[in-house]
């Protein structure tokens, strides 16, 4: 274990490197969640569809993604796309997006199903088509209810982004392991990166909790 004085000295000296890694970590997380949200919403509609074929496609997709380790999915993209000149950043981002999409699909499915079916029928009685009533009436409410669990999924994705280090993406965890190996102070840098992750998670948890409070207040 490093002494306190030395630890803070290393913490301050390594700040520029870790800030670069932090920005990349946030970038990977945000982009993967955005892509995962689009793909997840698509598969949520597949699960809610009356088509057995679309139901089966969604069920198989979600079962495979949720039933295999995230690191395997990231390596799948890395070894499959690296030969095409795709950067480790995009391999990690796509792997995380694929993984997140399966969980986001279930979040959207549950949110949409939680909306009273009478509202969709009311929209249709006003002359709206089913897709139009879904878009104007059901989806805005479903998105509102999905925001808190989507926030939690973002926090999970933030921590999962550390696996990008295994394909040489220079995010937070990669900075820690690289610097630890270079200086032979692995424990010091692991403690430092743990602090960065902890602060990030606490900040985003606070934001998610505030969001949940506003939504709960709006539903009263």
Short mmCIF file of the C-alpha atoms (twelve columns), coordinates in Angstrom:
data_MODEL
# 
_entry.id   MODEL 
# 
loop_
_atom_site.group_PDB 
_atom_site.id 
_atom_site.type_symbol 
_atom_site.label_atom_id 
_atom_site.label_alt_id 
_atom_site.label_comp_id 
_atom_site.label_asym_id 
_atom_site.label_seq_id 
_atom_site.Cartn_x 
_atom_site.Cartn_y 
_atom_site.Cartn_z 
_atom_site.pdbx_PDB_model_num 
ATOM 1   C CA . UNK A 1   0.000   0.000   0.000   1 
ATOM 2   C CA . UNK A 2   1.339   3.492   -0.890  1 
ATOM 3   C CA . UNK A 3   1.806   6.067   1.852   1 
ATOM 4   C CA . UNK A 4   -0.673  8.967   1.846   1 
ATOM 5   C CA . UNK A 5   1.813   11.652  0.802   1 
ATOM 6   C CA . UNK A 6   3.122   9.668   -2.130  1 
ATOM 7   C CA . UNK A 7   -0.403  8.676   -3.143  1 
ATOM 8   C CA . UNK A 8   -1.581  12.290  -3.421  1 
ATOM 9   C CA . UNK A 9   1.596   13.219  -5.282  1 
ATOM 10  C CA . UNK A 10  0.944   10.514  -7.878  1 
ATOM 11  C CA . UNK A 11  -2.774  11.431  -7.972  1 
ATOM 12  C CA . UNK A 12  -1.986  15.062  -8.841  1 
ATOM 13  C CA . UNK A 13  0.790   14.222  -11.332 1 
ATOM 14  C CA . UNK A 14  -1.406  11.706  -13.170 1 
ATOM 15  C CA . UNK A 15  -4.402  14.049  -13.351 1 
ATOM 16  C CA . UNK A 16  -3.922  15.058  -17.041 1 
ATOM 17  C CA . UNK A 17  -3.659  11.419  -18.153 1 
ATOM 18  C CA . UNK A 18  -6.701  10.348  -16.179 1 
ATOM 19  C CA . UNK A 19  -8.740  13.300  -17.439 1 
ATOM 20  C CA . UNK A 20  -8.086  12.195  -21.019 1 
ATOM 21  C CA . UNK A 21  -9.116  8.689   -20.048 1 
ATOM 22  C CA . UNK A 22  -12.201 10.019  -18.255 1 
ATOM 23  C CA . UNK A 23  -13.347 11.943  -21.325 1 
ATOM 24  C CA . UNK A 24  -12.930 8.840   -23.481 1 
ATOM 25  C CA . UNK A 25  -14.815 6.754   -20.912 1 
ATOM 26  C CA . UNK A 26  -17.735 9.198   -21.000 1 
ATOM 27  C CA . UNK A 27  -17.636 9.314   -24.781 1 
ATOM 28  C CA . UNK A 28  -17.742 5.512   -25.078 1 
ATOM 29  C CA . UNK A 29  -20.548 5.323   -22.526 1 
ATOM 30  C CA . UNK A 30  -22.724 8.067   -24.021 1 
ATOM 31  C CA . UNK A 31  -22.363 6.939   -27.642 1 
ATOM 32  C CA . UNK A 32  -22.960 3.273   -26.769 1 
ATOM 33  C CA . UNK A 33  -26.086 4.166   -24.762 1 
ATOM 34  C CA . UNK A 34  -27.440 6.310   -27.602 1 
ATOM 35  C CA . UNK A 35  -26.906 3.546   -30.162 1 
ATOM 36  C CA . UNK A 36  -28.222 0.957   -27.694 1 
ATOM 37  C CA . UNK A 37  -31.346 3.067   -27.124 1 
ATOM 38  C CA . UNK A 38  -32.187 3.159   -30.835 1 
ATOM 39  C CA . UNK A 39  -31.566 -0.581  -31.283 1 
ATOM 40  C CA . UNK A 40  -33.312 -1.384  -28.007 1 
ATOM 41  C CA . UNK A 41  -36.431 0.565   -28.989 1 
ATOM 42  C CA . UNK A 42  -36.536 -1.334  -32.279 1 
ATOM 43  C CA . UNK A 43  -36.416 -4.704  -30.520 1 
ATOM 44  C CA . UNK A 44  -38.973 -3.510  -27.969 1 
ATOM 45  C CA . UNK A 45  -41.386 -2.935  -30.860 1 
ATOM 46  C CA . UNK A 46  -40.490 -6.390  -32.189 1 
ATOM 47  C CA . UNK A 47  -41.442 -7.906  -28.821 1 
ATOM 48  C CA . UNK A 48  -44.719 -5.980  -28.755 1 
ATOM 49  C CA . UNK A 49  -45.550 -6.846  -32.354 1 
ATOM 50  C CA . UNK A 50  -48.332 -9.267  -33.198 1 
ATOM 51  C CA . UNK A 51  -45.923 -10.945 -35.631 1 
ATOM 52  C CA . UNK A 52  -44.579 -14.243 -34.323 1 
ATOM 53  C CA . UNK A 53  -41.515 -13.885 -36.539 1 
ATOM 54  C CA . UNK A 54  -40.600 -10.486 -35.057 1 
ATOM 55  C CA . UNK A 55  -41.303 -11.810 -31.550 1 
ATOM 56  C CA . UNK A 56  -38.981 -14.743 -32.165 1 
ATOM 57  C CA . UNK A 57  -36.227 -12.515 -33.582 1 
ATOM 58  C CA . UNK A 58  -36.409 -10.227 -30.537 1 
ATOM 59  C CA . UNK A 59  -36.499 -13.097 -28.042 1 
ATOM 60  C CA . UNK A 60  -33.503 -14.849 -29.638 1 
ATOM 61  C CA . UNK A 61  -31.515 -11.609 -29.877 1 
ATOM 62  C CA . UNK A 62  -32.150 -10.642 -26.254 1 
ATOM 63  C CA . UNK A 63  -31.477 -14.181 -25.004 1 
ATOM 64  C CA . UNK A 64  -28.125 -14.350 -26.826 1 
ATOM 65  C CA . UNK A 65  -26.945 -10.893 -25.738 1 
ATOM 66  C CA . UNK A 66  -28.027 -11.290 -22.123 1 
ATOM 67  C CA . UNK A 67  -26.747 -14.855 -21.971 1 
ATOM 68  C CA . UNK A 68  -23.178 -14.189 -23.123 1 
ATOM 69  C CA . UNK A 69  -20.456 -12.164 -21.335 1 
ATOM 70  C CA . UNK A 70  -19.932 -8.566  -22.383 1 
ATOM 71  C CA . UNK A 71  -16.184 -9.127  -22.790 1 
ATOM 72  C CA . UNK A 72  -16.924 -11.839 -25.369 1 
ATOM 73  C CA . UNK A 73  -19.115 -9.420  -27.321 1 
ATOM 74  C CA . UNK A 74  -16.417 -6.740  -27.247 1 
ATOM 75  C CA . UNK A 75  -13.780 -9.199  -28.448 1 
ATOM 76  C CA . UNK A 76  -16.195 -10.388 -31.124 1 
ATOM 77  C CA . UNK A 77  -16.281 -6.886  -32.579 1 
ATOM 78  C CA . UNK A 78  -12.559 -6.338  -32.017 1 
ATOM 79  C CA . UNK A 79  -11.350 -9.449  -33.832 1 
ATOM 80  C CA . UNK A 80  -14.125 -9.209  -36.404 1 
ATOM 81  C CA . UNK A 81  -13.726 -5.534  -37.291 1 
ATOM 82  C CA . UNK A 82  -10.078 -4.739  -36.520 1 
ATOM 83  C CA . UNK A 83  -9.049  -6.279  -39.836 1 
ATOM 84  C CA . UNK A 84  -11.326 -3.749  -41.553 1 
ATOM 85  C CA . UNK A 85  -9.446  -0.880  -39.932 1 
ATOM 86  C CA . UNK A 86  -12.094 -0.161  -37.288 1 
ATOM 87  C CA . UNK A 87  -10.527 1.480   -34.224 1 
ATOM 88  C CA . UNK A 88  -10.611 -0.096  -30.748 1 
ATOM 89  C CA . UNK A 89  -12.832 2.812   -29.703 1 
ATOM 90  C CA . UNK A 90  -15.576 1.813   -32.123 1 
ATOM 91  C CA . UNK A 91  -15.153 -1.886  -31.407 1 
ATOM 92  C CA . UNK A 92  -15.678 -1.205  -27.697 1 
ATOM 93  C CA . UNK A 93  -18.527 1.231   -28.332 1 
ATOM 94  C CA . UNK A 94  -20.392 -1.158  -30.637 1 
ATOM 95  C CA . UNK A 95  -19.885 -4.060  -28.250 1 
ATOM 96  C CA . UNK A 96  -21.282 -2.016  -25.369 1 
ATOM 97  C CA . UNK A 97  -24.134 -0.702  -27.534 1 
ATOM 98  C CA . UNK A 98  -25.116 -4.247  -28.504 1 
ATOM 99  C CA . UNK A 99  -25.023 -5.332  -24.875 1 
ATOM 100 C CA . UNK A 100 -26.992 -2.336  -23.611 1 
ATOM 101 C CA . UNK A 101 -29.624 -2.648  -26.331 1 
ATOM 102 C CA . UNK A 102 -30.889 -5.981  -24.990 1 
ATOM 103 C CA . UNK A 103 -31.538 -4.498  -21.554 1 
ATOM 104 C CA . UNK A 104 -32.917 -1.243  -22.962 1 
ATOM 105 C CA . UNK A 105 -35.343 -3.242  -25.118 1 
ATOM 106 C CA . UNK A 106 -36.845 -4.751  -21.967 1 
ATOM 107 C CA . UNK A 107 -36.978 -1.321  -20.314 1 
ATOM 108 C CA . UNK A 108 -38.960 0.121   -23.226 1 
ATOM 109 C CA . UNK A 109 -41.195 -2.941  -23.505 1 
ATOM 110 C CA . UNK A 110 -42.156 -2.679  -19.843 1 
ATOM 111 C CA . UNK A 111 -42.677 1.098   -20.073 1 
ATOM 112 C CA . UNK A 112 -44.906 0.850   -23.138 1 
ATOM 113 C CA . UNK A 113 -46.943 -1.979  -21.635 1 
ATOM 114 C CA . UNK A 114 -47.408 0.047   -18.436 1 
ATOM 115 C CA . UNK A 115 -49.442 2.656   -20.344 1 
ATOM 116 C CA . UNK A 116 -53.184 2.006   -20.151 1 
ATOM 117 C CA . UNK A 117 -54.369 0.438   -23.423 1 
ATOM 118 C CA . UNK A 118 -57.422 2.664   -23.271 1 
ATOM 119 C CA . UNK A 119 -55.265 5.637   -24.231 1 
ATOM 120 C CA . UNK A 120 -54.278 3.986   -27.498 1 
ATOM 121 C CA . UNK A 121 -57.908 3.105   -28.170 1 
ATOM 122 C CA . UNK A 122 -58.949 6.688   -27.387 1 
ATOM 123 C CA . UNK A 123 -56.453 7.967   -29.935 1 
ATOM 124 C CA . UNK A 124 -57.799 5.615   -32.556 1 
ATOM 125 C CA . UNK A 125 -61.361 6.714   -31.774 1 
ATOM 126 C CA . UNK A 126 -60.255 10.267  -32.625 1 
ATOM 127 C CA . UNK A 127 -59.251 9.108   -36.092 1 
ATOM 128 C CA . UNK A 128 -55.549 8.457   -35.465 1 
ATOM 129 C CA . UNK A 129 -53.865 5.427   -36.978 1 
ATOM 130 C CA . UNK A 130 -52.277 2.988   -34.529 1 
ATOM 131 C CA . UNK A 131 -48.698 4.167   -35.337 1 
ATOM 132 C CA . UNK A 132 -49.746 7.817   -34.981 1 
ATOM 133 C CA . UNK A 133 -51.519 7.210   -31.667 1 
ATOM 134 C CA . UNK A 134 -48.486 5.258   -30.457 1 
ATOM 135 C CA . UNK A 135 -46.142 8.098   -31.425 1 
ATOM 136 C CA . UNK A 136 -48.227 10.974  -30.071 1 
ATOM 137 C CA . UNK A 137 -49.874 9.452   -27.003 1 
ATOM 138 C CA . UNK A 138 -48.174 6.287   -25.774 1 
ATOM 139 C CA . UNK A 139 -44.471 6.821   -26.533 1 
ATOM 140 C CA . UNK A 140 -44.104 10.233  -24.807 1 
ATOM 141 C CA . UNK A 141 -45.487 8.732   -21.576 1 
ATOM 142 C CA . UNK A 142 -43.465 5.544   -22.005 1 
ATOM 143 C CA . UNK A 143 -40.238 7.518   -22.509 1 
ATOM 144 C CA . UNK A 144 -40.987 9.492   -19.364 1 
ATOM 145 C CA . UNK A 145 -41.387 6.305   -17.339 1 
ATOM 146 C CA . UNK A 146 -38.327 4.742   -18.955 1 
ATOM 147 C CA . UNK A 147 -35.963 7.605   -18.066 1 
ATOM 148 C CA . UNK A 148 -35.053 6.451   -14.512 1 
ATOM 149 C CA . UNK A 149 -34.187 2.850   -15.531 1 
ATOM 150 C CA . UNK A 150 -32.353 4.227   -18.573 1 
ATOM 151 C CA . UNK A 151 -30.347 6.386   -16.178 1 
ATOM 152 C CA . UNK A 152 -29.467 3.304   -14.154 1 
ATOM 153 C CA . UNK A 153 -28.464 1.510   -17.344 1 
ATOM 154 C CA . UNK A 154 -26.181 4.438   -18.151 1 
ATOM 155 C CA . UNK A 155 -24.436 3.991   -14.795 1 
ATOM 156 C CA . UNK A 156 -24.036 0.253   -15.463 1 
ATOM 157 C CA . UNK A 157 -22.675 1.049   -18.925 1 
ATOM 158 C CA . UNK A 158 -20.234 3.537   -17.403 1 
ATOM 159 C CA . UNK A 159 -18.691 0.838   -15.231 1 
ATOM 160 C CA . UNK A 160 -18.833 -1.738  -18.036 1 
ATOM 161 C CA . UNK A 161 -16.832 0.621   -20.271 1 
ATOM 162 C CA . UNK A 162 -13.737 -0.382  -18.264 1 
ATOM 163 C CA . UNK A 163 -13.682 -3.598  -20.320 1 
ATOM 164 C CA . UNK A 164 -12.610 -1.484  -23.310 1 
ATOM 165 C CA . UNK A 165 -9.150  -1.514  -21.722 1 
ATOM 166 C CA . UNK A 166 -8.743  -5.126  -22.832 1 
ATOM 167 C CA . UNK A 167 -8.713  -4.071  -26.483 1 
ATOM 168 C CA . UNK A 168 -6.254  -1.204  -25.890 1 
ATOM 169 C CA . UNK A 169 -8.783  1.626   -25.782 1 
ATOM 170 C CA . UNK A 170 -7.195  4.378   -23.685 1 
ATOM 171 C CA . UNK A 171 -10.079 4.950   -21.248 1 
ATOM 172 C CA . UNK A 172 -9.776  5.247   -17.463 1 
ATOM 173 C CA . UNK A 173 -8.947  1.663   -16.604 1 
ATOM 174 C CA . UNK A 174 -6.437  1.370   -19.423 1 
ATOM 175 C CA . UNK A 175 -4.640  4.487   -18.147 1 
ATOM 176 C CA . UNK A 176 -4.443  2.934   -14.673 1 
ATOM 177 C CA . UNK A 177 -3.104  -0.433  -15.834 1 
ATOM 178 C CA . UNK A 178 -0.647  1.140   -18.282 1 
ATOM 179 C CA . UNK A 179 0.767   3.550   -15.721 1 
ATOM 180 C CA . UNK A 180 0.821   0.875   -13.044 1 
ATOM 181 C CA . UNK A 181 2.819   -1.476  -15.273 1 
ATOM 182 C CA . UNK A 182 5.196   1.295   -16.312 1 
ATOM 183 C CA . UNK A 183 5.977   2.456   -12.757 1 
ATOM 184 C CA . UNK A 184 5.450   -0.863  -10.926 1 
ATOM 185 C CA . UNK A 185 2.874   0.890   -8.720  1 
ATOM 186 C CA . UNK A 186 -0.188  -1.074  -9.750  1 
ATOM 187 C CA . UNK A 187 -2.004  -0.694  -6.425  1 
ATOM 188 C CA . UNK A 188 -1.547  3.078   -6.395  1 
ATOM 189 C CA . UNK A 189 -3.055  3.513   -9.852  1 
ATOM 190 C CA . UNK A 190 -5.859  1.049   -9.151  1 
ATOM 191 C CA . UNK A 191 -6.822  3.100   -6.103  1 
ATOM 192 C CA . UNK A 192 -6.717  6.281   -8.166  1 
ATOM 193 C CA . UNK A 193 -8.930  4.901   -10.921 1 
ATOM 194 C CA . UNK A 194 -11.323 3.515   -8.321  1 
ATOM 195 C CA . UNK A 195 -11.751 7.074   -6.988  1 
ATOM 196 C CA . UNK A 196 -12.513 8.400   -10.476 1 
ATOM 197 C CA . UNK A 197 -15.127 5.703   -11.101 1 
ATOM 198 C CA . UNK A 198 -16.644 6.195   -7.646  1 
ATOM 199 C CA . UNK A 199 -17.009 9.957   -8.145  1 
ATOM 200 C CA . UNK A 200 -18.556 9.481   -11.586 1 
ATOM 201 C CA . UNK A 201 -21.010 6.853   -10.352 1 
ATOM 202 C CA . UNK A 202 -22.016 8.956   -7.337  1 
ATOM 203 C CA . UNK A 203 -22.591 12.022  -9.511  1 
ATOM 204 C CA . UNK A 204 -24.717 10.180  -12.055 1 
ATOM 205 C CA . UNK A 205 -26.586 8.323   -9.300  1 
ATOM 206 C CA . UNK A 206 -27.487 11.695  -7.801  1 
ATOM 207 C CA . UNK A 207 -28.738 12.905  -11.189 1 
ATOM 208 C CA . UNK A 208 -30.804 9.742   -11.700 1 
ATOM 209 C CA . UNK A 209 -32.321 10.056  -8.229  1 
ATOM 210 C CA . UNK A 210 -33.281 13.680  -8.907  1 
ATOM 211 C CA . UNK A 211 -34.801 12.636  -12.220 1 
ATOM 212 C CA . UNK A 212 -36.826 9.916   -10.511 1 
ATOM 213 C CA . UNK A 213 -38.042 12.467  -7.949  1 
ATOM 214 C CA . UNK A 214 -39.214 14.873  -10.651 1 
ATOM 215 C CA . UNK A 215 -40.996 12.116  -12.549 1 
ATOM 216 C CA . UNK A 216 -42.648 10.808  -9.388  1 
ATOM 217 C CA . UNK A 217 -43.755 14.341  -8.552  1 
ATOM 218 C CA . UNK A 218 -45.162 14.819  -12.030 1 
ATOM 219 C CA . UNK A 219 -47.200 11.625  -11.775 1 
ATOM 220 C CA . UNK A 220 -48.966 12.732  -8.597  1 
# 
